[in-house]
GROMACS .gro file of C-alpha atoms in nm:
model
  414
    1MET     CA    1   2.820   1.413  -0.715
    2LYS     CA    2   2.676   1.505  -1.051
    3TYR     CA    3   2.329   1.358  -1.095
    4THR     CA    4   2.168   1.251  -1.421
    5GLN     CA    5   1.930   1.506  -1.571
    6LEU     CA    6   1.579   1.362  -1.591
    7GLU     CA    7   1.289   1.445  -1.821
    8LEU     CA    8   0.983   1.447  -1.595
    9ARG     CA    9   0.622   1.476  -1.711
   10LEU     CA   10   0.467   1.617  -1.393
   11LYS     CA   11   0.532   1.936  -1.202
   12THR     CA   12   0.863   1.984  -1.024
   13LYS     CA   13   0.757   2.316  -0.873
   14ASP     CA   14   0.419   2.401  -0.723
   15ASN     CA   15   0.351   2.708  -0.936
   16ILE     CA   16   0.109   2.801  -1.214
   17ILE     CA   17   0.324   2.643  -1.486
   18GLY     CA   18   0.353   2.323  -1.286
   19ARG     CA   19  -0.022   2.305  -1.227
   20ILE     CA   20  -0.093   2.359  -1.596
   21GLN     CA   21   0.157   2.082  -1.672
   22ASN     CA   22  -0.033   1.842  -1.444
   23ILE     CA   23  -0.372   1.946  -1.581
   24TRP     CA   24  -0.255   1.875  -1.935
   25PHE     CA   25  -0.106   1.541  -1.828
   26ILE     CA   26  -0.445   1.433  -1.693
   27ALA     CA   27  -0.653   1.600  -1.964
   28SER     CA   28  -0.461   1.429  -2.243
   29GLY     CA   29  -0.534   1.093  -2.083
   30VAL     CA   30  -0.903   1.174  -2.046
   31LEU     CA   31  -0.933   1.292  -2.408
   32ALA     CA   32  -0.757   0.980  -2.539
   33THR     CA   33  -0.988   0.762  -2.330
   34LEU     CA   34  -1.301   0.938  -2.457
   35PHE     CA   35  -1.189   0.897  -2.818
   36ASN     CA   36  -1.104   0.528  -2.782
   37TYR     CA   37  -1.419   0.452  -2.584
   38TYR     CA   38  -1.659   0.606  -2.835
   39TRP     CA   39  -1.463   0.517  -3.150
   40HIS     CA   40  -1.344   0.166  -3.068
   41GLY     CA   41  -1.578   0.075  -2.784
   42PRO     CA   42  -1.495  -0.030  -2.426
   43GLU     CA   43  -1.182  -0.238  -2.371
   44VAL     CA   44  -1.377  -0.445  -2.117
   45HIS     CA   45  -1.755  -0.443  -2.148
   46ALA     CA   46  -1.795  -0.473  -1.770
   47TRP     CA   47  -1.629  -0.130  -1.731
   48ASP     CA   48  -1.827   0.189  -1.783
   49LEU     CA   49  -1.676   0.513  -1.911
   50ARG     CA   50  -1.592   0.638  -1.563
   51PHE     CA   51  -1.404   0.316  -1.489
   52HIS     CA   52  -1.207   0.350  -1.816
   53ILE     CA   53  -1.112   0.712  -1.741
   54ILE     CA   54  -0.986   0.646  -1.389
   55ARG     CA   55  -0.803   0.330  -1.491
   56ASN     CA   56  -0.629   0.509  -1.779
   57ILE     CA   57  -0.532   0.809  -1.566
   58LEU     CA   58  -0.377   0.570  -1.312
   59ARG     CA   59  -0.202   0.382  -1.593
   60GLN     CA   60  -0.062   0.705  -1.735
   61TYR     CA   61   0.053   0.819  -1.390
   62PHE     CA   62   0.239   0.495  -1.310
   63ALA     CA   63   0.381   0.447  -1.660
   64LYS     CA   64   0.478   0.801  -1.758
   65SER     CA   65   0.535   1.012  -1.447
   66LEU     CA   66   0.889   0.872  -1.422
   67PRO     CA   67   1.137   0.794  -1.705
   68HIS     CA   68   1.125   0.416  -1.731
   69MET     CA   69   1.374   0.373  -2.015
   70MET     CA   70   1.692   0.419  -1.812
   71SER     CA   71   1.955   0.150  -1.775
   72ASN     CA   72   2.047  -0.036  -1.459
   73ASP     CA   73   2.390   0.131  -1.456
   74THR     CA   74   2.239   0.479  -1.416
   75ALA     CA   75   2.080   0.397  -1.079
   76PRO     CA   76   2.363   0.541  -0.862
   77THR     CA   77   2.355   0.868  -1.058
   78ILE     CA   78   1.987   0.943  -0.989
   79ASP     CA   79   1.901   1.192  -0.714
   80PHE     CA   80   1.636   0.994  -0.528
   81GLU     CA   81   1.597   1.264  -0.263
   82PHE     CA   82   1.473   1.488  -0.544
   83ILE     CA   83   1.256   1.203  -0.676
   84ALA     CA   84   1.103   1.162  -0.329
   85ASP     CA   85   1.007   1.532  -0.330
   86TYR     CA   86   0.874   1.500  -0.685
   87ILE     CA   87   0.656   1.202  -0.591
   88ALA     CA   88   0.526   1.376  -0.279
   89MET     CA   89   0.439   1.686  -0.482
   90ASN     CA   90   0.240   1.473  -0.727
   91ASN     CA   91   0.087   1.229  -0.478
   92LEU     CA   92  -0.271   1.102  -0.500
   93PRO     CA   93  -0.538   1.368  -0.421
   94ASN     CA   94  -0.528   1.476  -0.058
   95ARG     CA   95  -0.848   1.645   0.051
   96PRO     CA   96  -1.077   1.616   0.354
   97LEU     CA   97  -1.362   1.367   0.345
   98GLN     CA   98  -1.710   1.496   0.280
   99SER     CA   99  -1.909   1.487   0.603
  100SER     CA  100  -2.177   1.283   0.425
  101ILE     CA  101  -1.922   0.999   0.384
  102GLY     CA  102  -1.725   0.999   0.707
  103TYR     CA  103  -1.514   1.181   0.961
  104ASN     CA  104  -1.142   1.147   1.016
  105GLN     CA  105  -0.886   1.290   1.250
  106GLU     CA  106  -0.508   1.267   1.243
  107HIS     CA  107  -0.316   1.181   1.558
  108ASN     CA  108   0.051   1.167   1.649
  109ILE     CA  109   0.205   0.834   1.751
  110GLU     CA  110   0.518   0.887   1.956
  111PHE     CA  111   0.768   0.603   1.974
  112ASN     CA  112   0.858   0.627   2.342
  113SER     CA  113   1.095   0.392   2.523
  114LYS     CA  114   0.805   0.191   2.666
  115ASN     CA  115   0.705   0.073   2.318
  116CYS     CA  116   1.054   0.015   2.180
  117VAL     CA  117   1.112  -0.333   2.046
  118GLU     CA  118   1.389  -0.581   1.973
  119TYR     CA  119   1.337  -0.802   1.669
  120ASN     CA  120   1.465  -1.145   1.770
  121VAL     CA  121   1.421  -1.291   1.421
  122PRO     CA  122   1.774  -1.359   1.288
  123HIS     CA  123   1.642  -1.608   1.029
  124TYR     CA  124   1.526  -1.313   0.818
  125GLY     CA  125   1.887  -1.216   0.754
  126LEU     CA  126   1.950  -0.865   0.622
  127SER     CA  127   1.589  -0.757   0.680
  128SER     CA  128   1.623  -0.859   1.046
  129ASP     CA  129   1.949  -0.663   1.078
  130LYS     CA  130   1.789  -0.352   0.929
  131LEU     CA  131   1.484  -0.381   1.156
  132ASN     CA  132   1.705  -0.400   1.465
  133GLN     CA  133   1.912  -0.102   1.351
  134MET     CA  134   1.591   0.101   1.316
  135ALA     CA  135   1.460  -0.020   1.652
  136GLU     CA  136   1.789   0.068   1.823
  137LEU     CA  137   1.785   0.418   1.671
  138ASP     CA  138   1.429   0.473   1.793
  139LYS     CA  139   1.533   0.356   2.140
  140GLN     CA  140   1.824   0.599   2.148
  141LEU     CA  141   1.605   0.888   2.033
  142ALA     CA  142   1.346   0.806   2.299
  143GLN     CA  143   1.607   0.782   2.574
  144THR     CA  144   1.756   1.120   2.480
  145GLY     CA  145   1.416   1.288   2.495
  146HIS     CA  146   1.369   1.324   2.119
  147PRO     CA  147   1.133   1.038   2.029
  148ARG     CA  148   1.045   0.984   1.666
  149SER     CA  149   0.679   0.992   1.568
  150ILE     CA  150   0.444   0.919   1.282
  151SER     CA  151   0.085   1.023   1.226
  152CYS     CA  152  -0.221   0.800   1.221
  153GLN     CA  153  -0.567   0.850   1.076
  154VAL     CA  154  -0.876   0.751   1.274
  155LEU     CA  155  -1.189   0.735   1.061
  156VAL     CA  156  -1.555   0.646   1.100
  157SER     CA  157  -1.831   0.627   0.842
  158THR     CA  158  -2.136   0.847   0.888
  159GLN     CA  159  -2.340   0.543   0.781
  160SER     CA  160  -2.215   0.331   1.072
  161GLU     CA  161  -2.341   0.306   1.430
  162PHE     CA  162  -2.130   0.615   1.505
  163ALA     CA  163  -2.346   0.832   1.276
  164ASN     CA  164  -2.523   1.009   1.560
  165CYS     CA  165  -2.217   1.044   1.781
  166ASP     CA  166  -2.011   1.357   1.829
  167PRO     CA  167  -1.712   1.315   1.592
  168ASN     CA  168  -1.481   1.456   1.860
  169CYS     CA  169  -1.581   1.169   2.088
  170VAL     CA  170  -1.530   0.883   1.843
  171LEU     CA  171  -1.214   0.996   1.668
  172GLY     CA  172  -0.972   0.949   1.958
  173MET     CA  173  -0.700   0.682   1.970
  174GLY     CA  174  -0.830   0.500   2.278
  175PRO     CA  175  -1.099   0.227   2.294
  176LEU     CA  176  -1.458   0.348   2.330
  177ASP     CA  177  -1.528   0.042   2.546
  178PRO     CA  178  -1.300  -0.234   2.684
  179ASP     CA  179  -1.391  -0.480   2.408
  180GLU     CA  180  -1.412  -0.244   2.111
  181ARG     CA  181  -1.303  -0.400   1.782
  182ILE     CA  182  -1.116  -0.193   1.522
  183VAL     CA  183  -0.955  -0.228   1.180
  184LEU     CA  184  -0.585  -0.138   1.163
  185TYR     CA  185  -0.531  -0.065   0.794
  186PHE     CA  186  -0.198  -0.030   0.612
  187HIS     CA  187  -0.247   0.168   0.291
  188GLY     CA  188  -0.097   0.065  -0.042
  189GLY     CA  189   0.088   0.271  -0.300
  190ALA     CA  190   0.408   0.074  -0.376
  191TYR     CA  191   0.547   0.200  -0.042
  192CYS     CA  192   0.594   0.538  -0.218
  193VAL     CA  193   0.251   0.706  -0.221
  194GLY     CA  194  -0.092   0.673  -0.064
  195GLU     CA  195  -0.073   0.841   0.275
  196ARG     CA  196  -0.366   1.072   0.346
  197SER     CA  197  -0.500   1.013  -0.006
  198LEU     CA  198  -0.869   1.082  -0.060
  199THR     CA  199  -0.902   0.753  -0.250
  200HIS     CA  200  -0.790   0.555   0.053
  201MET     CA  201  -1.006   0.765   0.285
  202HIS     CA  202  -1.305   0.650   0.081
  203VAL     CA  203  -1.192   0.288   0.116
  204PHE     CA  204  -1.164   0.332   0.493
  205ALA     CA  205  -1.511   0.487   0.506
  206HIS     CA  206  -1.664   0.197   0.313
  207ILE     CA  207  -1.496  -0.056   0.544
  208SER     CA  208  -1.620   0.133   0.848
  209ARG     CA  209  -1.970   0.137   0.698
  210THR     CA  210  -1.988  -0.235   0.622
  211THR     CA  211  -1.811  -0.357   0.938
  212GLY     CA  212  -1.944  -0.099   1.184
  213LEU     CA  213  -1.588  -0.053   1.313
  214ARG     CA  214  -1.353   0.240   1.340
  215VAL     CA  215  -1.054   0.232   1.103
  216PHE     CA  216  -0.703   0.328   1.215
  217SER     CA  217  -0.439   0.383   0.946
  218PRO     CA  218  -0.078   0.481   1.024
  219ASN     CA  219   0.107   0.706   0.781
  220TYR     CA  220   0.430   0.508   0.767
  221ARG     CA  221   0.750   0.650   0.618
  222LEU     CA  222   0.762   0.639   0.240
  223ALA     CA  223   1.018   0.530  -0.017
  224PRO     CA  224   1.239   0.619  -0.190
  225ARG     CA  225   1.353   0.848   0.093
  226HIS     CA  226   1.306   0.568   0.344
  227GLY     CA  227   1.391   0.222   0.219
  228PHE     CA  228   1.248  -0.108   0.335
  229PRO     CA  229   1.191  -0.218   0.612
  230SER     CA  230   1.117   0.134   0.744
  231GLN     CA  231   0.751   0.081   0.651
  232LEU     CA  232   0.726  -0.254   0.829
  233HIS     CA  233   0.894  -0.117   1.140
  234ASP     CA  234   0.656   0.181   1.152
  235CYS     CA  235   0.352  -0.045   1.116
  236PHE     CA  236   0.481  -0.276   1.389
  237MET     CA  237   0.532   0.021   1.620
  238ALA     CA  238   0.185   0.153   1.534
  239TYR     CA  239   0.039  -0.186   1.632
  240LYS     CA  240   0.229  -0.175   1.962
  241HIS     CA  241   0.100   0.177   2.024
  242VAL     CA  242  -0.260   0.070   1.964
  243LEU     CA  243  -0.212  -0.211   2.217
  244SER     CA  244  -0.065   0.034   2.468
  245ARG     CA  245  -0.380   0.245   2.437
  246GLY     CA  246  -0.589  -0.045   2.567
  247PHE     CA  247  -0.697  -0.240   2.259
  248LYS     CA  248  -0.671  -0.619   2.277
  249PRO     CA  249  -0.509  -0.822   1.997
  250GLN     CA  250  -0.820  -1.039   1.962
  251ASN     CA  251  -1.020  -0.722   1.889
  252ILE     CA  252  -0.795  -0.599   1.607
  253VAL     CA  253  -0.836  -0.685   1.239
  254LEU     CA  254  -0.527  -0.613   1.030
  255ALA     CA  255  -0.602  -0.503   0.674
  256GLY     CA  256  -0.411  -0.363   0.380
  257ASP     CA  257  -0.405  -0.330   0.004
  258SER     CA  258  -0.114  -0.391  -0.236
  259ALA     CA  259   0.207  -0.299  -0.049
  260GLY     CA  260  -0.006  -0.262   0.263
  261GLY     CA  261  -0.118  -0.622   0.220
  262ALA     CA  262   0.246  -0.734   0.217
  263LEU     CA  263   0.302  -0.530   0.534
  264VAL     CA  264   0.014  -0.715   0.700
  265VAL     CA  265   0.171  -1.052   0.621
  266GLY     CA  266   0.514  -0.930   0.732
  267MET     CA  267   0.357  -0.817   1.060
  268LEU     CA  268   0.190  -1.154   1.113
  269LEU     CA  269   0.520  -1.336   1.055
  270LEU     CA  270   0.703  -1.111   1.300
  271LEU     CA  271   0.432  -1.145   1.565
  272ARG     CA  272   0.430  -1.523   1.526
  273ASP     CA  273   0.808  -1.560   1.539
  274MET     CA  274   0.840  -1.323   1.835
  275LYS     CA  275   0.567  -1.522   2.015
  276CYS     CA  276   0.335  -1.221   2.040
  277THR     CA  277  -0.042  -1.254   2.028
  278SER     CA  278  -0.167  -1.210   1.672
  279PRO     CA  279  -0.472  -1.005   1.572
  280SER     CA  280  -0.804  -1.181   1.531
  281ALA     CA  281  -0.809  -1.174   1.149
  282ALA     CA  282  -0.649  -1.026   0.838
  283VAL     CA  283  -0.790  -0.879   0.517
  284LEU     CA  284  -0.560  -0.855   0.214
  285VAL     CA  285  -0.675  -0.667  -0.097
  286SER     CA  286  -0.452  -0.738  -0.399
  287PRO     CA  287  -0.150  -0.796  -0.172
  288TRP     CA  288   0.191  -0.739  -0.331
  289VAL     CA  289   0.334  -1.066  -0.204
  290ASP     CA  290   0.611  -1.104  -0.464
  291ALA     CA  291   0.842  -0.806  -0.503
  292THR     CA  292   1.025  -0.994  -0.781
  293CYS     CA  293   0.702  -0.989  -0.986
  294SER     CA  294   0.762  -1.342  -1.118
  295GLY     CA  295   0.408  -1.463  -1.197
  296ASP     CA  296   0.294  -1.522  -1.556
  297SER     CA  297   0.005  -1.279  -1.504
  298TRP     CA  298   0.255  -0.990  -1.519
  299THR     CA  299   0.264  -1.063  -1.892
  300ARG     CA  300  -0.084  -1.205  -1.946
  301ASN     CA  301  -0.279  -0.919  -1.783
  302GLN     CA  302  -0.072  -0.614  -1.875
  303HIS     CA  303  -0.330  -0.503  -2.134
  304TYR     CA  304  -0.600  -0.479  -1.865
  305ASP     CA  305  -0.432  -0.356  -1.548
  306TYR     CA  306  -0.327   0.003  -1.483
  307LEU     CA  307   0.007  -0.107  -1.337
  308PRO     CA  308   0.296  -0.112  -1.585
  309ALA     CA  309   0.492  -0.437  -1.628
  310LEU     CA  310   0.849  -0.313  -1.595
  311PRO     CA  311   1.182  -0.500  -1.589
  312LEU     CA  312   1.364  -0.517  -1.255
  313THR     CA  313   1.663  -0.359  -1.429
  314ASP     CA  314   1.465  -0.032  -1.446
  315PRO     CA  315   1.596   0.199  -1.167
  316PHE     CA  316   1.240   0.335  -1.129
  317HIS     CA  317   1.076  -0.007  -1.094
  318PRO     CA  318   0.860   0.015  -0.778
  319THR     CA  319   1.057  -0.270  -0.621
  320ARG     CA  320   1.387  -0.093  -0.679
  321MET     CA  321   1.240   0.231  -0.544
  322PHE     CA  322   1.114   0.090  -0.216
  323TYR     CA  323   1.384  -0.165  -0.141
  324ASP     CA  324   1.712   0.018  -0.203
  325ALA     CA  325   1.680   0.316  -0.438
  326GLY     CA  326   1.998   0.404  -0.622
  327ARG     CA  327   2.151   0.058  -0.592
  328LYS     CA  328   2.214  -0.144  -0.906
  329PHE     CA  329   2.002  -0.453  -0.952
  330SER     CA  330   2.202  -0.774  -0.912
  331PRO     CA  331   2.162  -1.146  -0.830
  332ALA     CA  332   2.238  -1.054  -0.467
  333MET     CA  333   1.946  -0.808  -0.460
  334LEU     CA  334   1.717  -1.064  -0.621
  335LYS     CA  335   1.799  -1.307  -0.340
  336GLU     CA  336   1.733  -1.039  -0.077
  337LEU     CA  337   1.394  -0.967  -0.234
  338GLN     CA  338   1.298  -1.330  -0.173
  339CYS     CA  339   1.303  -1.278   0.205
  340PRO     CA  340   0.947  -1.356   0.331
  341LEU     CA  341   0.925  -1.015   0.500
  342VAL     CA  342   0.974  -0.854   0.158
  343SER     CA  343   0.801  -1.117  -0.059
  344PRO     CA  344   0.580  -1.343   0.156
  345VAL     CA  345   0.517  -1.577  -0.138
  346PHE     CA  346   0.872  -1.713  -0.089
  347GLY     CA  347   0.805  -1.808   0.272
  348THR     CA  348   0.875  -2.176   0.343
  349ASP     CA  349   0.679  -2.163   0.669
  350LEU     CA  350   0.351  -1.971   0.667
  351LYS     CA  351   0.198  -2.157   0.962
  352GLY     CA  352   0.016  -1.979   1.242
  353MET     CA  353  -0.182  -1.736   1.028
  354PRO     CA  354  -0.510  -1.602   1.170
  355PRO     CA  355  -0.832  -1.625   0.964
  356MET     CA  356  -0.756  -1.442   0.642
  357LEU     CA  357  -0.967  -1.296   0.362
  358VAL     CA  358  -0.781  -1.232   0.035
  359GLN     CA  359  -0.945  -1.035  -0.245
  360MET     CA  360  -0.802  -0.985  -0.595
  361GLY     CA  361  -0.905  -0.896  -0.948
  362ARG     CA  362  -0.904  -1.151  -1.227
  363ASN     CA  363  -0.734  -0.899  -1.458
  364GLU     CA  364  -0.458  -0.776  -1.230
  365LEU     CA  365  -0.086  -0.825  -1.286
  366LEU     CA  366  -0.041  -0.975  -0.939
  367HIS     CA  367  -0.305  -1.246  -0.995
  368ASP     CA  368  -0.072  -1.548  -1.016
  369ASP     CA  369   0.154  -1.431  -0.732
  370ILE     CA  370  -0.148  -1.391  -0.502
  371GLU     CA  371  -0.292  -1.726  -0.604
  372LYS     CA  372   0.042  -1.896  -0.530
  373PHE     CA  373   0.060  -1.726  -0.189
  374VAL     CA  374  -0.292  -1.837  -0.096
  375THR     CA  375  -0.213  -2.194  -0.199
  376LYS     CA  376   0.089  -2.190   0.034
  377VAL     CA  377  -0.110  -2.048   0.325
  378LYS     CA  378  -0.377  -2.314   0.277
  379HIS     CA  379  -0.113  -2.587   0.269
  380ASP     CA  380   0.056  -2.465   0.589
  381ASN     CA  381  -0.268  -2.399   0.779
  382LYS     CA  382  -0.498  -2.700   0.769
  383ASN     CA  383  -0.782  -2.528   0.954
  384GLY     CA  384  -0.917  -2.357   0.642
  385CYS     CA  385  -0.814  -2.015   0.771
  386VAL     CA  386  -0.790  -1.844   0.432
  387ARG     CA  387  -1.062  -1.751   0.183
  388LEU     CA  388  -0.979  -1.622  -0.163
  389GLU     CA  389  -1.226  -1.405  -0.355
  390THR     CA  390  -1.152  -1.333  -0.720
  391TYR     CA  391  -1.352  -1.057  -0.889
  392GLU     CA  392  -1.404  -1.090  -1.262
  393HIS     CA  393  -1.268  -0.821  -1.497
  394MET     CA  394  -1.118  -0.625  -1.206
  395PRO     CA  395  -0.766  -0.470  -1.200
  396HIS     CA  396  -0.527  -0.422  -0.909
  397VAL     CA  397  -0.683  -0.288  -0.585
  398PHE     CA  398  -1.017  -0.253  -0.759
  399VAL     CA  399  -1.177  -0.127  -0.435
  400LEU     CA  400  -1.029   0.213  -0.524
  401PHE     CA  401  -1.302   0.216  -0.793
  402ASP     CA  402  -1.553   0.230  -0.509
  403PHE     CA  403  -1.846   0.311  -0.739
  404ALA     CA  404  -1.814  -0.030  -0.912
  405ASP     CA  405  -2.043  -0.316  -0.813
  406ALA     CA  406  -1.743  -0.544  -0.756
  407ALA     CA  407  -1.593  -0.298  -0.509
  408GLN     CA  408  -1.919  -0.269  -0.315
  409LYS     CA  409  -1.947  -0.648  -0.305
  410ALA     CA  410  -1.589  -0.673  -0.177
  411PHE     CA  411  -1.657  -0.417   0.100
  412SER     CA  412  -1.967  -0.609   0.206
  413SER     CA  413  -1.766  -0.931   0.224
  414ILE     CA  414  -1.520  -0.794   0.483
   0.00000   0.00000   0.00000
């Protein structure tokens, strides 16, 4: 098949020319930010120069790293295997943590036959069918002696109670005592980026510092190479693996940001419907609970957030990329996107949720979708299990700006 030629702004080969290309891409954004900041003043007075620079670099990355002016009809002619390699090559910074912040170690989670699962949730339609196909494939691989695996980060802050412990002793996958509590965190990144990123490592370190708990974060498969619900299946299997290592559900806090927040809710729905014991609590930071992006804030806040407000007819829309890359958008796809496992805000039954903390920025595109989701959870759970915290002037997943006062306040609230 002949694929459409694409004009890409970031490197497509990891060589000197490609690195110069990326440096210029970032430098041009920094220079434009400096000029606008000192000539026109701050866009939001609550943001300092550093905040403006990082926000604008993120905005430039999400808006310009892919060609967003292509028509819906071109989707089948785009080589998304190549796009997956391109995204991976230009992922968020991936460097080790400084020892003054925390320690982390990567482990392998093997999906053996003991942890294989059957998703008895036919009411989720196509998503249920896809989950069972993935589970059956994992079972076959395990039975033939070739089990699939993913990696998982274990991280502790050097400012937690583990500060004086030998890192080699506290970075294992098993519980340090029978009743140890941990945070199982699903990273965000539109299901396409975010694994092993230094920005998320800092978030994990802050959460470990303020909670005093170790943070486990599985590196689930990424889109567009692996479409939904690959990510949800991997996270479910990671949860089962953690239980098999000796952790108790009541000692696990599920957490996630953006797409990771949606994965947390999807996990809770699956656990509830499969009559499994749910974790003790959930923390959702700017959860992407509506993959159709239908809230009014997608228009109202687009001047402030770093996320671009794109039409669903764009083949490179994050929703199109993670759900079924290369498929044309249609009314049938729109209906599929309204499955609660994909877009929890469309759930008609959100009962049985554990205590839940939801944090969002006032200026983020997802504001109205998150608010609608929280209202539904409150309606379906009369025990006051959900608390919503809205941080003024903050964009999407503002905890990534960990130097900001709002981010530090949000960490302390977990």
